[in-house]
Structure formats: C-alpha cells, structure tokens
GROMACS .gro file of C-alpha atoms in nm:
model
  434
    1UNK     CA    1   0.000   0.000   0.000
    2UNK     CA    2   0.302   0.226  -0.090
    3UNK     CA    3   0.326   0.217  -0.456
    4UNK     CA    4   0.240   0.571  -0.495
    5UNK     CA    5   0.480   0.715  -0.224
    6UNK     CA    6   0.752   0.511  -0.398
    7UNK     CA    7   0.654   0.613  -0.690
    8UNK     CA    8   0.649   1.011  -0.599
    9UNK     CA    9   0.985   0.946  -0.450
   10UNK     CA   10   1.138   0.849  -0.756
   11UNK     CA   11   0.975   1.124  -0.972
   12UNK     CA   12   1.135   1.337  -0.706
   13UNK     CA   13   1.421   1.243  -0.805
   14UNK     CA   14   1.372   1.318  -1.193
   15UNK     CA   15   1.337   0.927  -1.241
   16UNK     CA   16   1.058   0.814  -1.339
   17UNK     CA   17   0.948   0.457  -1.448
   18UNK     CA   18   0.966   0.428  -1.807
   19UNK     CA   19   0.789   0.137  -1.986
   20UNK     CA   20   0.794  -0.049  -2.318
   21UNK     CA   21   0.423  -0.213  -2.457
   22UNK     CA   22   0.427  -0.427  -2.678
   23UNK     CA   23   0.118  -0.533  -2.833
   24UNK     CA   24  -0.143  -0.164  -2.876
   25UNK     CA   25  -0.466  -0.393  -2.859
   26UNK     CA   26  -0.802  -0.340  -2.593
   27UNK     CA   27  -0.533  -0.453  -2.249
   28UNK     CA   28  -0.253  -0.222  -2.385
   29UNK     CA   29  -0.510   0.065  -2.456
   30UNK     CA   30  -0.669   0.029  -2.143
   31UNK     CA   31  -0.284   0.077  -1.949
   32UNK     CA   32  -0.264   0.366  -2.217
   33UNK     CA   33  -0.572   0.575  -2.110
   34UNK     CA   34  -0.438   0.542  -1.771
   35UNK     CA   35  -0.069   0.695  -1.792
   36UNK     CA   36  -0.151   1.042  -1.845
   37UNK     CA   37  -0.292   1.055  -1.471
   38UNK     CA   38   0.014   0.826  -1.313
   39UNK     CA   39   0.281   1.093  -1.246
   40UNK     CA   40   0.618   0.968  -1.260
   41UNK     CA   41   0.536   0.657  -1.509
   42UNK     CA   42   0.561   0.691  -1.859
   43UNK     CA   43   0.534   0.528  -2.173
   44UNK     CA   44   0.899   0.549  -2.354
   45UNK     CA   45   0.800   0.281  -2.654
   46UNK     CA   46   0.524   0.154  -2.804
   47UNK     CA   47   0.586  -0.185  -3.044
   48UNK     CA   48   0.266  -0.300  -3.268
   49UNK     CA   49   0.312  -0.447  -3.610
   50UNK     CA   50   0.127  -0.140  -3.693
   51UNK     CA   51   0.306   0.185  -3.543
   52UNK     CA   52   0.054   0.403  -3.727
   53UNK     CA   53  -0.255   0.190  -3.547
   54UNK     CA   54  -0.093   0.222  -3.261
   55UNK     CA   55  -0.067   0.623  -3.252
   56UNK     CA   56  -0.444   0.607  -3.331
   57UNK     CA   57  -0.494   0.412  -3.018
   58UNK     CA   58  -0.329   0.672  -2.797
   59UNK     CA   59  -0.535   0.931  -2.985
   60UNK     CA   60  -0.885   0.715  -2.883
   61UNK     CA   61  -0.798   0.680  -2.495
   62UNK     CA   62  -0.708   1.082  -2.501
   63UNK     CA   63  -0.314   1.137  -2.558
   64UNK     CA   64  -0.253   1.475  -2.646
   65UNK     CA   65  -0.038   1.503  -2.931
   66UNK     CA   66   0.256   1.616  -2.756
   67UNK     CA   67   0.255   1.319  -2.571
   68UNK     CA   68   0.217   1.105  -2.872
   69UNK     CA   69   0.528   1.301  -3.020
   70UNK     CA   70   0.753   1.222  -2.724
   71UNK     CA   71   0.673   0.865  -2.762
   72UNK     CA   72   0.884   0.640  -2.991
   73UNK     CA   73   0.647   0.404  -3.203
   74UNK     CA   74   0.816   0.081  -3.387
   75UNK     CA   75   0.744  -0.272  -3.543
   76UNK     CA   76   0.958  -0.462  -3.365
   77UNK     CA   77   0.945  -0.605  -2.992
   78UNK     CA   78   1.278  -0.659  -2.955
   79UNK     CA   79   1.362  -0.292  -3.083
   80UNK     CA   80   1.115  -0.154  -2.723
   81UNK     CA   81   1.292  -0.475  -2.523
   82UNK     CA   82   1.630  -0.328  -2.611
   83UNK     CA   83   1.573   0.032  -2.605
   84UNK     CA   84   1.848   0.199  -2.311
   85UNK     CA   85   1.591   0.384  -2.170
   86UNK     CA   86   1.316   0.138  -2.022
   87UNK     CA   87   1.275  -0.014  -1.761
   88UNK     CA   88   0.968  -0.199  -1.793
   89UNK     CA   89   0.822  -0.434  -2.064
   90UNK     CA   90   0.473  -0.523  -2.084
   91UNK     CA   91   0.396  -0.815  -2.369
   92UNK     CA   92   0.071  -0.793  -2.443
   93UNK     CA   93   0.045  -0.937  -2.796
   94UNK     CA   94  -0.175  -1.252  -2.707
   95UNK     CA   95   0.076  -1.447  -2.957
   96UNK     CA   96   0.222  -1.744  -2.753
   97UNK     CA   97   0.519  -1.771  -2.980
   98UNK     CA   98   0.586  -1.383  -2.976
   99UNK     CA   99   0.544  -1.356  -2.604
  100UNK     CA  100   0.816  -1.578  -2.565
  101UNK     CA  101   1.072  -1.417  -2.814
  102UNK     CA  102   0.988  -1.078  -2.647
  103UNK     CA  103   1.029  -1.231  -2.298
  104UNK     CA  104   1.371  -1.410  -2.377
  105UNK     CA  105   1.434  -0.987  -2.540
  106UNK     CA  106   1.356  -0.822  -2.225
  107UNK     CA  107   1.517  -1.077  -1.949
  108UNK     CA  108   1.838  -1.099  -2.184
  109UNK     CA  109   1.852  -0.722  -2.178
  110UNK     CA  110   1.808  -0.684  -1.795
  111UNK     CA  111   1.445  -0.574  -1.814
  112UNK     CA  112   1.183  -0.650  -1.586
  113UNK     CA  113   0.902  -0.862  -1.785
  114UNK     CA  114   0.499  -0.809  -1.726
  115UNK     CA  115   0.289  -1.066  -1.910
  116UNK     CA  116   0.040  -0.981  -2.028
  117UNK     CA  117   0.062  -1.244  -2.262
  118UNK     CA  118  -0.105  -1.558  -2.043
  119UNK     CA  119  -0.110  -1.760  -2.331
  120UNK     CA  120   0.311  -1.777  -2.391
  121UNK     CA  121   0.353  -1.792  -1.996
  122UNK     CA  122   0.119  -2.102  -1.997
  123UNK     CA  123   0.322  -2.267  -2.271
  124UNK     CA  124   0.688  -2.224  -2.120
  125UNK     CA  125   0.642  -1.991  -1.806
  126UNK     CA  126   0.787  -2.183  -1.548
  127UNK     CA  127   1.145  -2.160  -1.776
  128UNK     CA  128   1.098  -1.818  -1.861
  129UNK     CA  129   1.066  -1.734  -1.472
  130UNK     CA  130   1.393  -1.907  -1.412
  131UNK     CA  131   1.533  -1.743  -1.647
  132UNK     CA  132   1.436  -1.389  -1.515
  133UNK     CA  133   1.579  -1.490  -1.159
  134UNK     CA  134   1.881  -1.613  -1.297
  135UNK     CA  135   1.907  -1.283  -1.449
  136UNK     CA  136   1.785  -1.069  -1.162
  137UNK     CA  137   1.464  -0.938  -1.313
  138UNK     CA  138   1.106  -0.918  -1.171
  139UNK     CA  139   0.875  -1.149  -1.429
  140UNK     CA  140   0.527  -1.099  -1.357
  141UNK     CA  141   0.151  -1.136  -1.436
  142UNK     CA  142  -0.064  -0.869  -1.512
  143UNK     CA  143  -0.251  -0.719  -1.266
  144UNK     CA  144  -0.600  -0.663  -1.352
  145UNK     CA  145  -0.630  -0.979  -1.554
  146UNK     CA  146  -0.758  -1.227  -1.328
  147UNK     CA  147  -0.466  -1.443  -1.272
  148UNK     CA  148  -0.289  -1.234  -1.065
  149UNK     CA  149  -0.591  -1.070  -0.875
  150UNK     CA  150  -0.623  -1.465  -0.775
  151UNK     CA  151  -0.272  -1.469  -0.694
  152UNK     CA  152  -0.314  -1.190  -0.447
  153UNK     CA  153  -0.570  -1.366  -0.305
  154UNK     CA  154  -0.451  -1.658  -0.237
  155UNK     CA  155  -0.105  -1.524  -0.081
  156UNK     CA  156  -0.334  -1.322   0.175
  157UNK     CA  157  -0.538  -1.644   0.269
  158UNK     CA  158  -0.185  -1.846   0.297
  159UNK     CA  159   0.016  -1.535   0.490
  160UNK     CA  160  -0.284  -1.451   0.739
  161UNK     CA  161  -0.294  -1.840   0.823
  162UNK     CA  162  -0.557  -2.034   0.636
  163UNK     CA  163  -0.580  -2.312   0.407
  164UNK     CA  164  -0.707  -2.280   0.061
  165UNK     CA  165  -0.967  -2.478  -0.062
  166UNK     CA  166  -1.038  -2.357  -0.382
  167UNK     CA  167  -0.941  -2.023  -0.584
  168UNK     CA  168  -1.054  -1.902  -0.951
  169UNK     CA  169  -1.251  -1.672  -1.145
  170UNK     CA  170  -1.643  -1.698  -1.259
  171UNK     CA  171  -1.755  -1.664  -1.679
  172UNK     CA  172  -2.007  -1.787  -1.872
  173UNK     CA  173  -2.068  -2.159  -1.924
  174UNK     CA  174  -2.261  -2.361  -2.076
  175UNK     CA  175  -2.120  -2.705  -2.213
  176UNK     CA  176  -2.236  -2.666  -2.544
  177UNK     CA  177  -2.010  -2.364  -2.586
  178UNK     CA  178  -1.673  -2.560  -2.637
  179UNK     CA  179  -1.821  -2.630  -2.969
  180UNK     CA  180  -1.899  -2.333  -3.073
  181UNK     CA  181  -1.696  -2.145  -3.361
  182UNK     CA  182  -1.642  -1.750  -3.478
  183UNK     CA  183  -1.937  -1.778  -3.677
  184UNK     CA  184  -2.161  -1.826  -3.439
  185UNK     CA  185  -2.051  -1.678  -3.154
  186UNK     CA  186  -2.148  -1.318  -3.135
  187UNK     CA  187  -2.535  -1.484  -3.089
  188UNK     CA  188  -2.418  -1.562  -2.744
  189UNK     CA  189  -2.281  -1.253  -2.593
  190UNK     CA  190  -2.651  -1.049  -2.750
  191UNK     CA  191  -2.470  -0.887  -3.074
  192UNK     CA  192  -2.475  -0.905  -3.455
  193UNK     CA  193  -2.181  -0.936  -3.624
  194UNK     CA  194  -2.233  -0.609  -3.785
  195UNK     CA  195  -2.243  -0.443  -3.438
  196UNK     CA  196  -1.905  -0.663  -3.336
  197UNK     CA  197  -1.746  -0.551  -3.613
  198UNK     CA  198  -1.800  -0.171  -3.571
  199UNK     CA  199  -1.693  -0.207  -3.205
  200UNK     CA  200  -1.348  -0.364  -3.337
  201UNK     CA  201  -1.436  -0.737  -3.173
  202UNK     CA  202  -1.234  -0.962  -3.299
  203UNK     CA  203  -1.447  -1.308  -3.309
  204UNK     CA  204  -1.171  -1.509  -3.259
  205UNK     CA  205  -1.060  -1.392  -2.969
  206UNK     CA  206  -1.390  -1.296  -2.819
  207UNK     CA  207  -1.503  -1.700  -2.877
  208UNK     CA  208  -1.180  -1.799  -2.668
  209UNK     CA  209  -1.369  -1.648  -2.394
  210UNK     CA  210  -1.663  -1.846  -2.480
  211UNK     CA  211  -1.564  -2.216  -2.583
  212UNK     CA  212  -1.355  -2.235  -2.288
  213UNK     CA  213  -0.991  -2.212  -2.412
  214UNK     CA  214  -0.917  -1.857  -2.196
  215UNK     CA  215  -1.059  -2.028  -1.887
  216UNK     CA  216  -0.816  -2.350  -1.899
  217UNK     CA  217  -0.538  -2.117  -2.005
  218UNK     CA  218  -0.595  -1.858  -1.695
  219UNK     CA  219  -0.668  -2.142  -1.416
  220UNK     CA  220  -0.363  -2.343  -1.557
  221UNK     CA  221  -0.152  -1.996  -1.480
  222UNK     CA  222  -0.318  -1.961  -1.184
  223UNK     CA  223  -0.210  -2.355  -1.064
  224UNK     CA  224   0.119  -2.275  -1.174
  225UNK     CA  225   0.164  -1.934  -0.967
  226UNK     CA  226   0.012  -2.057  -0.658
  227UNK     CA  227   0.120  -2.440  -0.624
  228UNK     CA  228  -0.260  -2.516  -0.635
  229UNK     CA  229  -0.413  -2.858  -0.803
  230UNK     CA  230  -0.605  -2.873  -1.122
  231UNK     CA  231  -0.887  -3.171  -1.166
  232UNK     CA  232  -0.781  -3.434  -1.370
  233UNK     CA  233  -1.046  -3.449  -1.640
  234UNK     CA  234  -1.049  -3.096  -1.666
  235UNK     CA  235  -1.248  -2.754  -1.566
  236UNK     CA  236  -1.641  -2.858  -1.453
  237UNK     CA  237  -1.746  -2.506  -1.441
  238UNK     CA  238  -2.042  -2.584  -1.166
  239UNK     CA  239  -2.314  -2.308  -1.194
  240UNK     CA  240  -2.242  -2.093  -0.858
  241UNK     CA  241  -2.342  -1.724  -0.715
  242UNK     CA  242  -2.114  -1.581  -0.470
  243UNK     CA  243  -2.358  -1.680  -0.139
  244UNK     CA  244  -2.253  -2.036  -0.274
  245UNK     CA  245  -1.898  -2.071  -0.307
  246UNK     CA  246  -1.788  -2.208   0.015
  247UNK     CA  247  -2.062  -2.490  -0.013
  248UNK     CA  248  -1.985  -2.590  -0.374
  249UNK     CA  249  -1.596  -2.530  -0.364
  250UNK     CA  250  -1.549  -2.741  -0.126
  251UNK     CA  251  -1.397  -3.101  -0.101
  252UNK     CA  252  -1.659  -3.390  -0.208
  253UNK     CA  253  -1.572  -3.567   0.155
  254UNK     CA  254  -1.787  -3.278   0.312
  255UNK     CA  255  -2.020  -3.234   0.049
  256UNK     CA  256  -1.877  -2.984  -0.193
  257UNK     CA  257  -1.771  -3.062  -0.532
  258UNK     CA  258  -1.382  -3.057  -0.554
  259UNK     CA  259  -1.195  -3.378  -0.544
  260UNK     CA  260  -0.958  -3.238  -0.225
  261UNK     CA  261  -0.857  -2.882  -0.090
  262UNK     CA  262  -0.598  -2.663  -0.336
  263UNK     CA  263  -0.782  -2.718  -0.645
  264UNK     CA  264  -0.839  -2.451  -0.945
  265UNK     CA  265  -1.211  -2.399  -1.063
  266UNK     CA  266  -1.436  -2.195  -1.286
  267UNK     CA  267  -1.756  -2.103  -1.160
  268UNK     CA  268  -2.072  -2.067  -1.432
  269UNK     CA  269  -2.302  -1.738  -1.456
  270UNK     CA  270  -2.551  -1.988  -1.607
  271UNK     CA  271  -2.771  -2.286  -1.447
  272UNK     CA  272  -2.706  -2.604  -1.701
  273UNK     CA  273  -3.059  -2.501  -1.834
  274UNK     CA  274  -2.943  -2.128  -1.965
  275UNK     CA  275  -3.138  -1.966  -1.661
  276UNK     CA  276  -2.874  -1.701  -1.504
  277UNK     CA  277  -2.715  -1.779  -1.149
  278UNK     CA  278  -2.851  -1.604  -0.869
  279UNK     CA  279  -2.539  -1.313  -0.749
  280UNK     CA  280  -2.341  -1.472  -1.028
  281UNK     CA  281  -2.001  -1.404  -1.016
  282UNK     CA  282  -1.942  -1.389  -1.406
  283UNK     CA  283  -1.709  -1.101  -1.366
  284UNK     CA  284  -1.482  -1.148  -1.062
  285UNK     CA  285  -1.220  -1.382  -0.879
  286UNK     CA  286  -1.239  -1.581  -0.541
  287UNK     CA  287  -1.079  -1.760  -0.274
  288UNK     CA  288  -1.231  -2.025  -0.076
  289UNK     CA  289  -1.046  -2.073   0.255
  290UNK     CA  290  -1.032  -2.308   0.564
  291UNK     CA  291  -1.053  -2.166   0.913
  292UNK     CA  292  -0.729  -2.399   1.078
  293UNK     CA  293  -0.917  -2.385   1.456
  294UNK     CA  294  -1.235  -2.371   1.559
  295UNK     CA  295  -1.150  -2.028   1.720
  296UNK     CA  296  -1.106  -1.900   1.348
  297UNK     CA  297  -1.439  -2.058   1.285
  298UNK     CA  298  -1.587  -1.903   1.546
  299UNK     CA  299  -1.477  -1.596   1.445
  300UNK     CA  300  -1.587  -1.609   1.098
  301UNK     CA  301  -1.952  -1.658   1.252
  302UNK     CA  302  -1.865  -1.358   1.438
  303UNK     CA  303  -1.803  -1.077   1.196
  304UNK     CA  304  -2.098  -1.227   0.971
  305UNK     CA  305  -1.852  -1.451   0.682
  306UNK     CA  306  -2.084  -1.628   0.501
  307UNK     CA  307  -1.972  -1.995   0.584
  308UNK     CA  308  -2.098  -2.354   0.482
  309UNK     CA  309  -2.262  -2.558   0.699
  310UNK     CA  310  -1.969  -2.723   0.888
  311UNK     CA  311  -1.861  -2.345   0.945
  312UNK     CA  312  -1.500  -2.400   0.886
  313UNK     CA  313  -1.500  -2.266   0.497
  314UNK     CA  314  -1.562  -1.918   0.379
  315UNK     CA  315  -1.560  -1.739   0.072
  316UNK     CA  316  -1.381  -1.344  -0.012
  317UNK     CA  317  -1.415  -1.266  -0.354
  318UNK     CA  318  -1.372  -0.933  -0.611
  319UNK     CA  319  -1.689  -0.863  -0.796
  320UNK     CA  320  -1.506  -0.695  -1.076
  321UNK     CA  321  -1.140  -0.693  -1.273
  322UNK     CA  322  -1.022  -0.396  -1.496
  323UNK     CA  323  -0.760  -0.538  -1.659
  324UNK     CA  324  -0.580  -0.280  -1.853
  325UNK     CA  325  -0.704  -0.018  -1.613
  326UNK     CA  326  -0.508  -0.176  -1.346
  327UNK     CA  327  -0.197  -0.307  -1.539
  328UNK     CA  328  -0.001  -0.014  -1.378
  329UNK     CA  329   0.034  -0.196  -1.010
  330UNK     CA  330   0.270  -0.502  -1.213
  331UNK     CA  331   0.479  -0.224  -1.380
  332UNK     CA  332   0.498  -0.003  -1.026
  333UNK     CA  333   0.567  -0.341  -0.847
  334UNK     CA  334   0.818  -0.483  -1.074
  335UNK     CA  335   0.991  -0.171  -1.052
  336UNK     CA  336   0.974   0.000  -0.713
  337UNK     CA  337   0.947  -0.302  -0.521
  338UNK     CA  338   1.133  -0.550  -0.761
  339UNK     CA  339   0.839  -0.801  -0.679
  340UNK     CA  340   0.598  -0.938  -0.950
  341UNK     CA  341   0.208  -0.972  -0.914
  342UNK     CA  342   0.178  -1.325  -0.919
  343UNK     CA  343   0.467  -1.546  -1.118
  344UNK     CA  344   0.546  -1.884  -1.216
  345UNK     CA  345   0.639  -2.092  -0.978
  346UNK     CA  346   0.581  -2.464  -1.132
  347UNK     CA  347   0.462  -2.661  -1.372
  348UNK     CA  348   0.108  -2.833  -1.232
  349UNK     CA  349  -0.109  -2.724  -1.500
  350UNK     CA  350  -0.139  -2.694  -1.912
  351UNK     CA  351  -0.370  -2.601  -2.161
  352UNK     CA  352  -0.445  -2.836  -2.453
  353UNK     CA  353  -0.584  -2.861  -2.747
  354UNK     CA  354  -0.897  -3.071  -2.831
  355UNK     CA  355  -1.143  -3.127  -3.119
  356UNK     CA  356  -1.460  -2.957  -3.163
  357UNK     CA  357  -1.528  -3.174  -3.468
  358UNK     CA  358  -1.422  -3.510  -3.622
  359UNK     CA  359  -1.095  -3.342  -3.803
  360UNK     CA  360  -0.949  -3.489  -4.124
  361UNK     CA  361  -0.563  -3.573  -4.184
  362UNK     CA  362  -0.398  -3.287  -4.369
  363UNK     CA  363  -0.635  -3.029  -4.185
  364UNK     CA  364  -0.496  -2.740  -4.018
  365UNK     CA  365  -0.518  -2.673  -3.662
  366UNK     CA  366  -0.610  -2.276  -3.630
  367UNK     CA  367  -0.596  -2.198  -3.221
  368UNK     CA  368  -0.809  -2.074  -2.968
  369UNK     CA  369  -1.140  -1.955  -3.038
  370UNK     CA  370  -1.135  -2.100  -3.414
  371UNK     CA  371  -1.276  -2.350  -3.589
  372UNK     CA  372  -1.107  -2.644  -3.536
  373UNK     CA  373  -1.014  -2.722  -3.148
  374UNK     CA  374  -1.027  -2.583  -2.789
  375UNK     CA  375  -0.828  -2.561  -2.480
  376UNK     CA  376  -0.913  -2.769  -2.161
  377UNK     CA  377  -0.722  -2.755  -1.855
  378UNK     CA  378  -0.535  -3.061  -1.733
  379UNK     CA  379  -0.280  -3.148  -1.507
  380UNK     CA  380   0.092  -3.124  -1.621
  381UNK     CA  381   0.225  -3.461  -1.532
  382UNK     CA  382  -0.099  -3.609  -1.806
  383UNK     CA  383   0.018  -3.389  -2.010
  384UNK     CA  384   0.330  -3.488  -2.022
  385UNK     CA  385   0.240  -3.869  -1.998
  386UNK     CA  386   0.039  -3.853  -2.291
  387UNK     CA  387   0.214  -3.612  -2.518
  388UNK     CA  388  -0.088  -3.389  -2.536
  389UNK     CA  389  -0.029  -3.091  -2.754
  390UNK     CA  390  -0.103  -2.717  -2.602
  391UNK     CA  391  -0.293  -2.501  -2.726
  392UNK     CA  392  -0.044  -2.271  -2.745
  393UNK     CA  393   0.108  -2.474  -3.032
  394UNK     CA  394  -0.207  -2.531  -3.172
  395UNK     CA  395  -0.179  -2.215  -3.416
  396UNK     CA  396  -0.100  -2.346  -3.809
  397UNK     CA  397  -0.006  -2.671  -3.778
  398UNK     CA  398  -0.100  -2.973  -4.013
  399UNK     CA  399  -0.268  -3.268  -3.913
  400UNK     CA  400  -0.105  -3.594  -3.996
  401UNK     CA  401  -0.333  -3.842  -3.874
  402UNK     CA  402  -0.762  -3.812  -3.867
  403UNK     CA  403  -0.867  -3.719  -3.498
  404UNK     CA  404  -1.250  -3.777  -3.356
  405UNK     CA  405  -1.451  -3.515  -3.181
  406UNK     CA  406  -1.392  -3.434  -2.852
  407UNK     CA  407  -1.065  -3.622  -2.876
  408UNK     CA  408  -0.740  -3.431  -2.735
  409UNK     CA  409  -0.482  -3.378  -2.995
  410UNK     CA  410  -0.129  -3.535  -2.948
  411UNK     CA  411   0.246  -3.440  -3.081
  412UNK     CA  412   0.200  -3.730  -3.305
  413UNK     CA  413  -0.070  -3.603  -3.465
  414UNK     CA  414   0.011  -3.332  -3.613
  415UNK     CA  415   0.338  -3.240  -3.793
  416UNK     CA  416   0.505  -2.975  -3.559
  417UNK     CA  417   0.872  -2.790  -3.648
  418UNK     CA  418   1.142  -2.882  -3.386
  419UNK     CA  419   1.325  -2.587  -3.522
  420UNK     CA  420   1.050  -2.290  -3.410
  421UNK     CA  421   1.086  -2.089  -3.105
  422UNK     CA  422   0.792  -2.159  -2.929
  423UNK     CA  423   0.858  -2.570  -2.959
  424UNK     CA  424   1.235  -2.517  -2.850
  425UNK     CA  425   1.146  -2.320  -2.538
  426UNK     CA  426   0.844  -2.541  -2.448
  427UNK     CA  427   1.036  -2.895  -2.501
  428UNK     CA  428   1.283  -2.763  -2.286
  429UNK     CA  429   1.060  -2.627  -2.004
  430UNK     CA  430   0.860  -2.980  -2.021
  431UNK     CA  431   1.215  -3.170  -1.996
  432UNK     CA  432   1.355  -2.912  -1.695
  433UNK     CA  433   1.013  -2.895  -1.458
  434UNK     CA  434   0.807  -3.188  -1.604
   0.00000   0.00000   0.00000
C-alpha cells in the first residue's frame, strides 16, 4: 500500500518509471488511457506491427499530441525490449510464440518482464521465470487480468494463516459452448456481427472467452503461480453465485464438489438449463479458505462470513477486474518493489488442445477460439504422460493423422517444427520442470 509514495519518491528524483508495450490492442489501450494521470510513469515505446494503429490508439484513450510526439512508435518487440531507456516491458500481444521471443528480449537485456501475454507464460512460463531470476529481473503477471488478482488472493489467505480450498474466477458456461466457432458466436454474448465488427471485436478472440480455451489457459496460470491442483479431467465449471462458493468449492468428503482442498475452478453465470445464477459471479475472482481452529471458525460466525454448513469454509471474492485499467500496479511493483504480481512458480497445470469436430488428416489446426479445437485444462504430469499438444502450439499446424470429436490432440498427430521458437522453449521447459 506504498506504490504511490515510492513512486512520488522516484519522480522526485527526476526518475521516473519508463515502460515499453508491446502489443497496442483493448489490455494495452486500457494501461494507455491510464498513464496520463500516473505521475512519474511513462510510456517510452510503443511496439505493434502497426506503429501508425498504434498512434491512433493513444489518440482514442485521449493522448494529447505532444505526448504522442515524445513517444517512440516501432514494429519490432525486440527494438522496445532493447531500447536503453526502459525499464519496464509489458507483452501484451496474445501471440504465444511472440510472447516468448519478447520475454527471452527483455530478461536478456536486464528488463523487468509483465505478461500480459497468459497464453506464452502457460506454454513455457515456469522456464521463462527461471530465467528472469537467474538474471535478476522481476517477471510478472498482469494485474488486472484475473490471474494475478487470484494470486493476491490466495497469498493473503496463505500469509494470514488459512488453508485454501479452492481459488478461480467466474464466466459464462454452458457445455455446449466448447463447440462453438467465430461464426456463431457473437449470438451468445446479444450482438450481430455487424455491431461486433464496428466495435473492433475480434471473433476469434472474443469465442476464446466463450468455448472455454481462456478459462483453462488462466486457471492453468493460476495452478502454476500458486502451487494449487487442477482436476484431472479438466475444468467442470459448476453453476455458482457468490452466497454459494464455500458450499460448492469445497472437497466432495464434506459435500462440496472438488476432489480435495488446493484445487483450481471456474464457476458458471448460467444454471445447465441457460437460466442465469442467482449473485453470479461472471465477472470477478475468489478464494475459498479453511478456518485452521475452531476459534477462526468461530470468528468467521462472528463478523458475519458467510460460511458452509460445517462453518469451517468461507468465501472473499472481487466482484469486478479492470484489466488494462489496473496493469499499472505489475509495472509499479516490478519496478519500485522488484516483486511481480503473481509469477510462475511450477509446472502443475497446461492447456491443450482438443477437437470440436471429427478433423481430417492434412487439416490445419487454427488456435483458440477458431474453428477447429479448444483448450481444456489438465494437469501437467498427463500432459506430459500422454504427449498432449497445447494449445499454445495449436496455431497453423498440419494434421497428420484423422482425430475424432472431442478427442485431445497429441504431438504425433500433427506435424510440428522442432526448429520454431515456441517448440524449442516449451520442449525444454517440459524436460527441466516436467
């Protein structure tokens, strides 16, 4: 709760934090809109594929043109990782292989790392975290994305004592959805596609939300930041408001409907029947903790917790996230405090890839939120064990062998290049923490 002091001390001083983005999408606008009222943090580089989209994007959240002029604007995200005058880098591409050449960028030139990019720190995080300590450089989630608001979380559960049960996010479920394809998909969030496209939605992206892929890839980061559990036949997404999480997130030995304590889960906004949960939690993060006595417990009755029945779990949860809006706490943290917002710890959880249709040899596998396949959480040593391929490598590749419906797609079935970055990086993260 000093970020600002530290940060006024340092402007003080005539330093101020000076950042690199990389990536001027709807997260990296959002951090944009916010810099002009952050004194003492600025915004030395921008890196988009598109500088001249990019200057339009500071013009939309309100830069003044002066501003715009004292920013430099390039193609390349190594040029912003290299540049001698930041101090920060946020990746916030949402490319898994390009997060992971910009991360290697930034840690080999001594600067701290914010990834935005959950999708590359999924695929090889645990390595790339390493790599930063070896280095002596913060790597961090993004705050305001719901990883790391979990993160927090669960390190105030663990450091004021309890245990914790359960911790994730709530979204929109329903289990038809991880079949459903860009096509289709703005029928389910209440738009036309003519209205999506005049608000700049990219379907893709927006049906990773839907079909389940973001949800895998956030809880697996989340399992891998906080040493937590993931179930073994993937996310159940049980339909839960927030005066229910205790009850449901709870072990199955007391009633609840988690395998054990320290488990990952996604709770639904939607009854299996489409009605909406009541006090739905479609939105926000939780925690579901233990009380370790039954003088906690006690307590928790106390000062009016919301509890299940045995009275020894409880719930604390955030409503809301505003991810870009709040990106600024990683940057201040990384480098005032030299801490991150939530980082890679281990490798207990992956996202892979699996059909949403009987797929044909020769076929091309086109990521998350497309046509072809989605991403569903497992556990990293099945992973491993079975050579399942992640969705993060699940972008272009051909098909060598027919795979059924529902089936999850393996490294020998499809025809991947041992020579590409993102392959490299994630055969040798599997081989050092699997």
């Amino acid at each position: 709760m000093n970020l600002t002091a530290l940060l006024r001390q340092r402007s003080d001083t005539g330093r101020p934090v000076r950042v690199a983005l990389i990536g001027a999408g709807k997260f990296g606008s959002m951090f944009l809109a916010q810099v002009p009222t952050i004194p003492g943090l600025e915004v030395a580089a921008i890196a988009d594929l598109d500088p001249d989209r990019a200057r339009e994007a500071c013009r939309h959240v309100g830069w003044d043109e002066a501003r715009i002029a004292g920013t430099r604007f390039v193609a390349d995200g190594l040029d912003a990782c290299r540049a001698d005058d930041v101090e920060v880098v946020i990746e916030a591409t949402g490319h898994p292989e390009a997060g992971i050449r910009h991360a290697l960028g930034a840690i080999e030139a001594g600067r701290h790392i914010v990834m935005v990019n959950v999708e590359a720190d999924v695929l090889a995080g645990a390595l790339l975290a390493e790599k930063a300590r070896e280095r002596g450089v913060v790597y961090s989630m993004a705050y305001g994305d719901q990883p790391a608001l979990v993160a927090e979380m669960v390190d105030w559960a663990r450091a004021a004592g309890f245990t914790v049960a359960a911790a994730g996010k709530g979204t929109k479920y329903l289990p038809a959805y991880h079949r459903v394809t860009p096509d289709d998909v703005w029928s389910h969030y209440g738009l036309t596609s003519e209205q999506a496209k005049a608000g700049g939605m990219n379907p893709q992206m927006f049906n990773s939300f839907l079909d389940g892929t973001k949800s895998a890839i956030e809880m697996a980061a989340i399992a891998n930041a906080c040493d937590l559990d993931v179930p073994e036949e993937g996310l159940s997404f049980p339909p839960c408001g927030v005066d229910d999480l205790a009850h449901v997130l709870r072990p199955r030995s007391v009633g609840g409907q988690l395998d054990r304590e320290g488990m990952v889960e996604v709770v639904s906004s939607l009854e299996r029947d489409g009605r909406p949960v009541f006090r739905d939690l479609r939105w926000g993060v939780y925690v579901v903790l233990k009380a370790p006595n039954d003088y906690a417990a006690a307590c928790f009755r106390q000062y009016g917790l919301p509890t299940d029945s045995t009275g020894r779990y409880a719930a604390m949860y955030k409503p809301f996230h505003l991810i870009g809006l709040e990106l600024s706490i990683s940057v201040l943290s990384a480098a005032l405090r030299g801490e991150p917002t939530g980082s890679t710890r281990a490798w207990r959880g992956d996202a892979v890839a699996v059909t949403k249709r009987d797929l044909k040899a020769g076929e091309t596998l086109d990521g998350e939120g497309g046509y072809t396949v989605y991403g569903r959480l497992a556990p990293a040593a099945r992973s491993k064990a079975g050579r399942m391929l992640p969705i993060g490598l699940a972008h272009g590749v051909r098909l060598t062998r027919d795979v059924a419906a529902g089936a999850v797609v393996t490294e020998d079935d499809v025809s991947l290049d041992a020579e590409r970055l993102a392959v490299r990086v994630r055969r040798e993260m599997v081989e050092r923490f699997g």
